[in-house]
XYZ file of C-alpha atoms in Angstrom:
667
model
C 159.635 71.264 11.077
C 158.209 73.185 8.176
C 154.640 73.114 9.504
C 155.836 74.273 12.852
C 157.626 77.251 11.399
C 154.575 78.166 9.461
C 152.404 77.907 12.600
C 154.740 80.110 14.547
C 154.790 82.670 11.822
C 151.015 82.693 11.732
C 150.935 83.132 15.481
C 153.195 86.184 15.281
C 151.038 87.697 12.582
C 147.937 87.339 14.666
C 149.618 89.000 17.614
C 150.750 91.931 15.481
C 147.257 92.311 14.098
C 145.699 92.298 17.536
C 148.184 94.857 18.752
C 147.359 97.049 15.767
C 143.668 96.644 16.475
C 144.127 97.639 20.072
C 146.146 100.707 19.246
C 143.870 101.763 16.447
C 140.837 101.704 18.649
C 142.425 103.040 21.832
C 140.410 106.175 21.595
C 137.174 104.300 22.353
C 138.381 101.268 24.352
C 141.147 101.021 26.917
C 142.779 97.639 27.157
C 142.239 95.659 30.370
C 145.086 94.382 32.497
C 146.651 91.024 31.848
C 144.769 88.189 33.541
C 146.178 86.662 36.717
C 145.291 83.061 37.483
C 145.573 81.380 40.894
C 143.882 78.935 43.226
C 142.083 79.846 46.450
C 143.644 77.058 48.503
C 146.730 74.945 48.328
C 144.741 71.902 47.273
C 142.288 73.815 45.109
C 140.564 71.988 42.213
C 139.905 75.057 40.107
C 141.608 78.225 38.941
C 140.385 81.751 39.217
C 141.552 84.298 36.667
C 141.103 87.996 37.382
C 141.741 91.209 35.486
C 140.758 94.831 35.767
C 139.729 97.855 33.711
C 141.302 101.142 34.647
C 138.768 103.549 33.201
C 135.317 102.549 32.150
C 131.854 103.665 33.037
C 130.096 101.393 30.622
C 127.720 98.871 32.129
C 127.502 96.653 29.019
C 131.188 95.710 28.872
C 131.817 92.050 28.034
C 135.027 90.078 28.124
C 136.487 87.134 26.232
C 139.205 85.070 27.910
C 141.699 83.067 25.820
C 144.122 80.280 26.733
C 146.495 79.304 23.871
C 148.995 76.493 24.175
C 151.767 76.050 21.651
C 151.738 72.934 19.488
C 148.069 72.510 20.408
C 145.418 73.124 17.819
C 142.502 73.762 20.163
C 142.152 76.996 22.060
C 140.285 77.422 25.284
C 137.942 80.318 24.895
C 135.521 81.867 27.353
C 133.318 84.515 25.853
C 130.562 86.843 27.043
C 131.934 87.306 30.558
C 130.326 90.185 32.407
C 132.573 90.081 35.514
C 136.266 90.819 35.709
C 137.032 87.263 36.774
C 136.387 83.723 35.567
C 136.478 80.398 37.345
C 137.920 77.472 35.353
C 138.243 73.871 36.509
C 141.469 71.918 36.077
C 139.723 69.361 33.865
C 139.221 71.973 31.168
C 142.986 72.162 30.637
C 145.135 69.492 29.181
C 148.570 69.282 30.685
C 148.962 71.700 33.589
C 152.769 71.642 33.482
C 152.946 73.313 30.041
C 152.996 77.006 29.317
C 149.900 78.863 28.175
C 149.460 82.272 26.605
C 146.645 84.112 28.312
C 144.915 87.321 27.313
C 141.527 88.954 27.559
C 139.489 91.044 25.109
C 137.033 93.721 26.164
C 133.981 94.587 24.044
C 132.398 97.989 24.506
C 129.712 98.509 21.897
C 131.333 98.124 18.450
C 134.808 98.625 19.886
C 137.100 96.011 21.257
C 140.496 95.981 22.868
C 142.753 93.237 24.113
C 145.218 92.980 26.955
C 148.809 92.018 26.469
C 149.608 88.351 26.393
C 151.291 86.649 29.342
C 152.688 83.165 29.576
C 151.889 81.053 32.577
C 152.438 77.492 33.689
C 149.249 76.545 35.521
C 150.928 74.098 37.835
C 153.136 76.935 39.098
C 150.388 79.429 39.733
C 150.136 80.961 43.205
C 147.604 80.626 46.007
C 145.623 83.736 46.802
C 143.105 83.779 49.630
C 139.922 85.733 49.573
C 139.890 89.007 51.462
C 139.238 88.482 55.182
C 135.535 88.185 55.997
C 133.406 88.182 59.140
C 135.900 90.163 61.133
C 135.234 90.295 64.875
C 137.135 92.235 67.459
C 137.457 92.654 71.194
C 139.596 94.526 73.672
C 141.853 92.778 76.145
C 142.952 95.754 78.208
C 145.153 97.703 75.758
C 145.488 94.841 73.295
C 143.172 94.389 70.318
C 142.097 90.876 69.395
C 141.017 90.394 65.753
C 139.391 87.280 64.350
C 138.061 86.326 60.904
C 137.109 83.254 58.906
C 140.132 81.122 57.958
C 140.780 80.256 54.319
C 142.139 76.846 55.249
C 143.335 74.938 58.266
C 146.938 76.071 57.969
C 148.039 79.321 59.636
C 148.620 82.354 57.465
C 150.601 85.540 57.421
C 148.663 88.754 58.012
C 149.181 92.436 57.434
C 147.147 94.923 59.465
C 146.738 98.625 58.809
C 145.633 100.802 61.729
C 144.976 104.458 62.409
C 142.835 106.367 64.901
C 139.344 107.004 63.716
C 139.445 110.556 65.036
C 142.611 111.283 63.001
C 141.831 110.053 59.493
C 144.524 112.275 58.019
C 147.217 110.277 59.763
C 149.134 107.676 57.811
C 148.393 104.010 58.237
C 150.453 101.991 60.658
C 151.293 98.538 59.304
C 151.754 95.498 61.513
C 152.743 92.070 60.138
C 152.278 88.881 62.109
C 151.277 85.261 61.788
C 147.839 84.076 62.710
C 146.785 81.240 64.953
C 144.114 78.881 63.671
C 141.330 77.518 65.815
C 138.369 75.736 64.245
C 138.725 77.593 60.936
C 139.116 80.963 62.625
C 142.218 83.104 62.313
C 143.255 85.077 65.415
C 145.620 88.017 65.657
C 146.548 90.050 68.740
C 147.665 93.630 68.158
C 149.396 94.940 71.260
C 150.125 98.355 72.755
C 147.019 100.223 71.685
C 144.635 102.450 73.630
C 141.322 100.812 74.459
C 139.589 104.149 75.046
C 140.062 105.209 71.407
C 138.414 104.059 68.191
C 140.543 102.742 65.297
C 140.191 102.102 61.572
C 141.492 98.667 60.602
C 142.204 96.860 57.325
C 143.454 93.265 57.026
C 144.917 91.052 54.321
C 146.483 87.625 54.552
C 148.401 85.046 52.500
C 149.322 81.378 52.884
C 152.534 80.251 54.434
C 152.915 76.733 52.982
C 152.130 77.512 49.311
C 154.951 77.509 46.732
C 153.863 80.817 45.301
C 151.856 82.642 47.988
C 149.996 85.772 47.021
C 148.552 88.522 49.258
C 144.815 88.645 49.345
C 142.907 91.793 48.682
C 142.486 94.229 51.564
C 139.383 93.853 53.615
C 137.003 96.807 53.780
C 137.847 99.389 56.424
C 136.523 98.243 59.774
C 135.816 100.654 62.648
C 136.989 99.310 66.000
C 135.121 101.280 68.710
C 136.499 102.000 72.143
C 135.862 99.538 74.935
C 132.723 99.989 77.065
C 134.218 99.964 80.533
C 131.293 101.508 82.451
C 127.869 99.998 82.968
C 124.781 101.974 81.915
C 123.318 104.437 84.407
C 119.742 103.227 84.639
C 116.817 104.880 86.412
C 113.734 102.902 87.292
C 110.157 103.908 88.055
C 107.721 101.299 89.398
C 103.939 101.541 89.359
C 101.750 98.949 91.130
C 98.409 98.081 89.599
C 96.220 95.087 90.500
C 98.976 92.525 90.991
C 101.181 93.870 88.177
C 104.262 96.072 88.352
C 104.909 98.455 85.490
C 108.652 99.096 85.292
C 109.780 102.081 83.224
C 113.536 102.104 82.542
C 115.571 105.041 81.285
C 119.329 105.403 80.921
C 121.897 107.818 79.568
C 123.366 107.485 76.113
C 126.688 105.656 76.341
C 129.628 106.810 74.167
C 130.592 104.263 71.497
C 127.489 102.130 72.234
C 125.496 100.950 69.232
C 122.538 99.275 70.925
C 121.310 98.027 74.277
C 120.109 94.677 75.524
C 117.361 94.385 78.177
C 116.355 91.138 79.868
C 114.664 89.965 83.083
C 114.764 86.712 84.987
C 111.008 86.115 84.788
C 111.047 86.067 80.996
C 114.204 83.984 80.824
C 112.754 81.362 83.162
C 109.435 81.151 81.411
C 107.298 82.557 84.185
C 104.843 83.923 84.714
C 102.660 82.898 81.832
C 105.097 84.085 79.194
C 107.147 82.134 76.719
C 110.856 82.115 77.163
C 112.292 84.922 75.098
C 115.677 86.279 74.199
C 116.899 89.644 75.464
C 115.307 92.671 73.879
C 117.712 94.691 71.710
C 116.975 98.354 71.195
C 118.778 101.457 70.008
C 116.676 103.711 72.260
C 117.537 104.788 75.786
C 114.225 103.781 77.368
C 112.209 100.629 77.764
C 109.020 99.626 79.597
C 108.205 96.131 80.797
C 105.643 94.459 83.056
C 106.516 91.986 85.812
C 104.626 90.255 88.591
C 104.925 90.764 92.365
C 107.598 88.098 92.744
C 111.298 88.929 92.874
C 112.936 89.676 89.548
C 116.280 90.921 88.231
C 116.394 93.263 85.241
C 119.672 93.800 83.397
C 120.639 96.459 80.861
C 123.800 96.018 78.761
C 125.392 98.370 76.235
C 126.825 96.754 73.089
C 129.103 97.674 70.220
C 131.354 95.883 67.747
C 134.076 95.058 70.253
C 131.788 93.634 72.929
C 129.443 94.669 75.677
C 129.567 96.764 78.796
C 129.286 95.390 82.322
C 125.602 94.742 83.010
C 123.534 97.153 85.080
C 121.470 94.785 87.230
C 118.330 96.107 88.905
C 117.050 93.867 91.687
C 113.346 94.101 92.354
C 112.490 92.226 95.557
C 109.104 90.706 96.088
C 106.430 93.241 96.865
C 106.344 93.388 100.690
C 103.020 92.522 102.283
C 101.916 94.320 105.433
C 100.937 91.049 107.113
C 102.007 88.071 105.056
C 99.550 85.291 105.806
C 99.946 81.550 105.958
C 98.931 79.703 102.806
C 95.767 77.658 102.892
C 94.405 75.328 100.233
C 97.452 75.508 97.973
C 97.027 73.295 94.910
C 100.299 72.783 93.058
C 98.790 70.613 90.375
C 99.177 71.560 86.754
C 96.790 74.255 85.555
C 96.598 75.563 82.038
C 96.307 79.288 82.756
C 98.072 79.443 86.121
C 101.725 79.681 87.056
C 102.998 78.663 90.505
C 106.243 80.103 91.796
C 108.070 79.156 95.007
C 111.465 80.023 96.342
C 113.161 79.431 99.632
C 113.367 82.008 102.384
C 116.620 81.070 104.054
C 116.840 84.506 105.649
C 114.731 87.620 105.990
C 115.394 88.627 102.389
C 113.812 86.980 99.393
C 116.264 85.423 96.982
C 115.046 84.751 93.451
C 117.921 82.360 92.660
C 116.298 79.252 94.152
C 113.096 79.434 92.155
C 110.746 76.565 91.427
C 108.187 77.199 88.712
C 105.215 75.083 87.756
C 103.389 76.186 84.635
C 100.649 74.803 82.459
C 103.123 74.515 79.582
C 105.425 72.223 81.551
C 105.172 68.519 81.111
C 103.378 66.511 83.756
C 106.503 64.550 84.564
C 108.524 67.728 84.958
C 105.944 69.286 87.310
C 105.891 66.111 89.375
C 109.656 66.215 89.793
C 109.451 69.849 90.915
C 106.793 69.047 93.520
C 108.910 66.192 94.831
C 111.881 68.533 95.193
C 110.006 70.764 97.678
C 111.687 70.275 101.054
C 110.031 69.611 104.401
C 110.417 72.103 107.269
C 111.578 74.822 104.818
C 109.756 78.112 104.452
C 108.773 79.088 100.929
C 107.318 82.260 99.541
C 104.469 81.207 97.290
C 103.073 83.155 94.337
C 100.229 82.327 92.026
C 100.294 84.215 88.742
C 97.878 84.622 85.881
C 97.928 86.569 82.640
C 95.520 89.421 82.171
C 95.681 91.515 79.008
C 98.948 89.739 78.164
C 100.503 91.047 81.359
C 101.633 88.965 84.351
C 99.384 89.405 87.380
C 99.899 88.039 90.911
C 96.615 86.807 92.390
C 97.947 85.112 95.537
C 100.950 85.596 97.796
C 101.582 83.788 101.093
C 104.033 81.744 103.196
C 104.099 78.016 102.572
C 105.453 74.950 104.395
C 105.225 71.517 102.854
C 105.532 70.044 106.375
C 106.086 71.651 109.813
C 108.102 70.699 112.879
C 109.249 72.258 116.188
C 111.926 74.984 116.015
C 115.468 73.754 115.712
C 117.030 76.564 117.774
C 116.142 78.783 120.714
C 115.486 82.530 120.522
C 118.756 84.366 119.978
C 120.549 86.787 122.341
C 118.082 86.399 125.200
C 119.075 88.845 127.979
C 117.733 90.716 131.016
C 118.436 94.340 131.872
C 117.067 97.169 133.978
C 116.274 95.098 137.075
C 114.270 96.843 139.784
C 112.823 95.655 143.122
C 109.818 93.980 141.482
C 110.453 93.841 137.715
C 112.985 93.416 134.903
C 113.226 94.038 131.158
C 113.812 91.161 128.730
C 114.881 91.293 125.072
C 115.753 88.750 122.398
C 116.107 88.243 118.648
C 113.871 86.072 116.513
C 114.732 82.510 115.619
C 116.279 82.467 112.101
C 113.759 81.548 109.424
C 115.750 78.510 108.373
C 115.610 77.160 111.953
C 111.946 77.833 112.682
C 110.823 74.819 110.611
C 107.225 75.949 110.890
C 104.992 78.926 111.453
C 105.895 80.505 114.810
C 102.588 81.043 116.632
C 103.957 82.663 119.829
C 106.706 82.676 122.468
C 106.283 81.067 125.891
C 108.008 82.990 128.729
C 108.247 81.243 132.127
C 109.814 82.355 135.415
C 110.643 80.291 138.541
C 111.797 81.686 141.888
C 114.967 79.859 142.912
C 114.423 80.064 146.689
C 110.776 79.077 146.485
C 109.876 75.786 148.168
C 106.910 74.939 145.973
C 108.789 75.700 142.716
C 105.776 77.440 141.184
C 106.313 78.342 137.523
C 104.535 81.354 136.104
C 104.242 81.452 132.287
C 103.118 84.068 129.768
C 102.312 83.758 126.055
C 103.887 86.523 123.981
C 103.150 87.399 120.365
C 105.628 86.076 117.802
C 106.228 89.600 116.517
C 107.298 90.968 119.949
C 111.005 91.099 120.803
C 110.818 92.898 124.198
C 108.875 92.228 127.365
C 108.714 93.631 130.912
C 108.337 90.953 133.563
C 106.716 92.275 136.759
C 105.255 91.107 140.080
C 108.622 89.857 141.311
C 109.833 89.671 144.912
C 112.517 92.167 145.955
C 115.917 90.645 146.587
C 114.973 87.329 144.960
C 116.596 85.203 142.271
C 114.629 83.938 139.256
C 115.324 81.564 136.388
C 113.568 82.876 133.263
C 113.153 80.733 130.129
C 111.897 81.574 126.626
C 110.876 79.107 123.887
C 109.425 79.452 120.405
C 106.197 77.574 119.732
C 104.892 76.293 116.374
C 101.781 74.327 115.576
C 103.695 71.132 116.300
C 105.160 72.111 119.684
C 107.877 73.968 121.593
C 111.498 74.208 120.583
C 114.662 74.570 122.666
C 114.577 77.153 125.429
C 116.822 80.102 126.094
C 117.424 80.856 129.790
C 118.634 83.799 131.815
C 119.014 84.436 135.568
C 117.431 87.554 137.066
C 118.299 89.045 140.478
C 115.882 91.698 141.690
C 117.156 94.546 143.854
C 116.835 94.136 147.666
C 114.800 96.597 149.713
C 116.854 99.063 151.870
C 115.803 99.937 155.545
C 116.682 103.527 154.933
C 113.758 103.705 152.621
C 111.359 102.683 155.434
C 112.674 105.371 157.812
C 112.474 107.901 155.068
C 108.894 106.894 154.439
C 108.011 107.304 158.147
C 109.715 110.679 158.344
C 107.919 111.899 155.302
C 104.618 110.658 156.684
C 105.188 112.439 160.034
C 106.226 115.608 158.251
C 103.101 115.453 156.155
C 100.938 115.042 159.272
C 102.544 118.031 160.994
C 102.190 120.209 157.965
C 98.580 119.193 157.581
C 97.845 120.046 161.241
C 99.614 123.400 161.024
C 97.812 124.314 157.856
C 94.496 123.346 159.414
C 95.092 125.610 162.420
C 96.167 128.510 160.276
C 93.154 128.152 158.036
C 90.846 127.961 161.066
C 92.329 131.168 162.516
C 91.886 132.937 159.228
C 88.331 131.692 159.004
C 87.538 132.936 162.520
C 88.913 136.347 161.671
C 87.029 136.683 158.459
C 83.860 134.826 159.402
C 83.320 135.043 163.209
C 81.033 132.437 164.783
C 77.452 133.415 165.746
C 76.895 132.632 169.476
C 74.265 130.055 170.215
C 72.043 130.748 173.265
C 72.468 128.257 176.032
C 69.034 126.850 176.718
C 68.639 124.268 179.364
C 66.361 121.408 178.876
C 62.865 122.396 179.878
C 61.686 120.726 183.036
C 58.121 121.450 183.794
C 57.728 122.783 187.301
C 55.411 120.905 189.486
C 54.012 123.102 192.209
C 53.664 121.643 195.615
C 50.285 123.056 196.250
C 47.273 124.001 194.300
C 47.394 127.435 195.779
C 50.537 128.294 193.930
C 48.955 127.486 190.587
C 46.082 129.731 191.286
C 48.303 132.621 192.201
C 48.233 135.434 189.696
C 51.125 137.548 188.506
C 51.330 140.946 189.951
C 52.766 143.790 188.004
C 54.467 146.623 189.819
C 55.832 149.849 188.579
C 59.446 149.579 187.477
C 61.795 152.440 187.883
C 64.891 152.372 185.644
C 67.839 154.370 186.841
C 70.738 155.345 184.602
C 73.967 154.723 186.369
C 77.046 156.847 185.961
C 80.417 155.343 186.630
C 81.949 158.564 187.920
C 79.485 158.787 190.734
C 79.325 156.347 193.590
C 75.830 157.150 194.869
C 72.531 157.310 193.157
C 71.122 160.760 192.859
C 67.904 161.552 194.390
C 66.575 163.181 191.303
C 67.196 160.081 189.238
C 64.878 159.706 186.408
C 62.016 157.527 186.989
C 60.530 155.467 184.312
C 57.250 153.888 184.842
C 56.200 150.878 182.912
C 52.539 150.663 182.515
C 50.885 147.654 183.825
C 49.133 146.977 180.558
C 52.390 146.246 178.830
C 53.070 143.193 180.971
C 51.256 140.292 179.515
C 51.751 136.640 179.830
C 54.422 137.106 182.399
C 54.323 133.659 183.846
C 55.438 131.930 180.691
C 58.182 134.423 179.974
C 59.599 133.998 183.430
C 59.867 130.332 182.889
C 61.587 130.700 179.516
C 64.281 132.978 180.905
C 65.058 130.912 183.912
C 68.689 130.241 182.931
C 69.508 133.905 182.278
C 68.063 135.120 185.604
C 70.017 132.548 187.534
C 73.328 133.685 185.943
C 72.568 137.351 186.681
C 71.435 137.140 190.297
C 73.718 134.289 191.345
C 70.797 132.626 193.170
C 68.840 129.550 192.541
C 66.544 129.208 189.649
C 63.554 129.422 191.887
C 64.666 132.657 193.385
C 65.521 134.213 190.046
C 62.246 133.405 188.486
C 60.255 134.196 191.581
C 58.023 137.213 191.053
C 59.033 138.436 194.446
C 62.767 138.640 193.726
C 62.494 141.597 191.463
C 60.043 143.272 193.700
C 62.309 142.896 196.715
C 65.296 144.191 194.809
C 63.466 147.321 193.805
C 62.093 147.790 197.253
C 65.513 147.580 198.784
C 66.886 150.118 196.330
C 64.110 152.533 197.189
C 64.686 152.142 200.889
C 68.400 152.765 200.481
C 69.565 149.362 201.504
C 71.835 149.048 198.473
C 74.393 151.802 198.512
C 77.294 150.322 196.675
C 76.982 151.348 193.032
C 79.382 148.673 191.753
C 77.471 145.986 193.618
C 74.326 147.352 192.214
C 75.843 147.330 188.744
C 76.661 143.640 189.025
C 73.409 142.522 190.540
C 70.766 144.495 188.714
C 69.454 142.675 185.800
C 66.021 143.038 184.546
C 63.832 141.067 182.321
C 61.436 142.857 180.189
C 58.846 140.591 178.718
C 57.084 141.633 175.656
C 55.438 139.159 173.443
C 57.900 136.377 174.269
C 61.133 138.411 173.564
C 63.979 138.768 176.016
C 65.851 142.086 176.296
C 69.099 142.524 178.179
C 69.162 145.946 179.725
C 72.830 146.810 180.224
C 74.368 149.318 182.551
C 74.887 152.038 179.984
C 71.183 152.071 179.146
C 70.000 152.353 182.749
């Protein structure tokens, strides 16, 4: 017992000396806190001892850690420690159930100071987890889900401090709960929060099953942003250039968004001619990409610490061709620098979901399986892409059938309307693309008259792009059966039929036609008469002399031909209507004999006029004696009636072949 008393006394002396040393040098060195030892897990194989210095700015501080067990000559000493903690394995200690005195000395230059001693039984030390790490968060409506890396498989208790990020002067709100463990991840759900606000969060946890559980240190302050409930508002501008589409995207800055993710289906599916790549992450609000002429979907997503916004999906259909042609000489074999793209056209709109891609990077076996999966009688939109200047470029675009057949269905909604006496209008809708099963070359329209004995069918070929037609040359009041079929290169499909009844002719129309015709004739006649009267008034007709056909006179005897014309003196008397008798002193006018020339011919030419004037025969009128006798009778007084004389006297004056009519007023 004596040695033990001496050892205890020595131990007390050392402690008093150390305390004196610490106090004496307190002006230059402040003693550290007493060390605290613990394990990180319940089944931990080592201890971790930690301490702290309240006030020091020195960077060259070093620490010595001491473990002293009573009745044990050897001390455990760890010197030259630069951190405020030290990891010690269990094998370095002897018996863990005994008590140890623990302290730490700090060395700052030539000064040193020691912490107070504390006794600890290592087997009874607590379990202290590390501060929560890798914290992730997400909003579930108004509930906040927090997750971090688990210290061990067992659940733990957790304390959570929260306050609004916009109100940092507010006090922290503490929530305590137990975690749930799932594949080494702790989960906590904090309820009744506002998902449109940002929060500051701190977390610490401790074990539940340990004998002496200790709270871990607080995690750093984590900012929980508000939830992104709206999708980005994206604007798109497309520029076509030689088989390539330049797509410029811009969008508005989203509140609480940290970055944005942009992706397109062509890049994700490895076509055309580009390696498969992950979405592009950017902090900017604009992005430019290049795509081919085939259909593509571009998505833009806003992201922050709690998750991502709903995606803004921009659907770019295939570039429409004015007249999409039928493919010819399509070679789907593997080519190094060419990409083939096909997708089904089940309806009028192109759908990029059912895409088949054959690239030069694909394996031969994979390309063969894709070619075998191409269906017969199904229309595909075919693209051939190449890369030019590291940009996708479409060099060929057409419609493709692996194998054709006749249409499966008839033209849709075939109907007749607007029937007349001799014609009718027909309309229909195209056969659905999925039922055409081949390239539709044209429609065949046939009509048959029901009452016809010969059953003659009249057919017309109509363009495949036409959906209306006017059928003419029909019989009024007749019934027709009209059929319409779609025709491919293989043959005709099912027919759609409709019955047409033309309008019958009405008798009233015939009578109306006759009445109108008669009215037109009467109006035409009346107008003709009126116009003729007007013409006669404005432009009177010039009388045409009545000249009888000349009949040469054949004298009966030669003596008559040899007879010469005798010229007598002609006395012209001027008659006055108011007087009945001829005055004796009437003026006499003598015509010289020399003025009568060629009398014989002139007599003959005026034969018709003399006969009308005298009322006698032509021979008497043109006889040279008739005039002579008339004058002789007048001189002898045989003619006394002035009116009779006025009607009978007519004279012919011959002068150079001209005929003059001497009227009564001039006599």
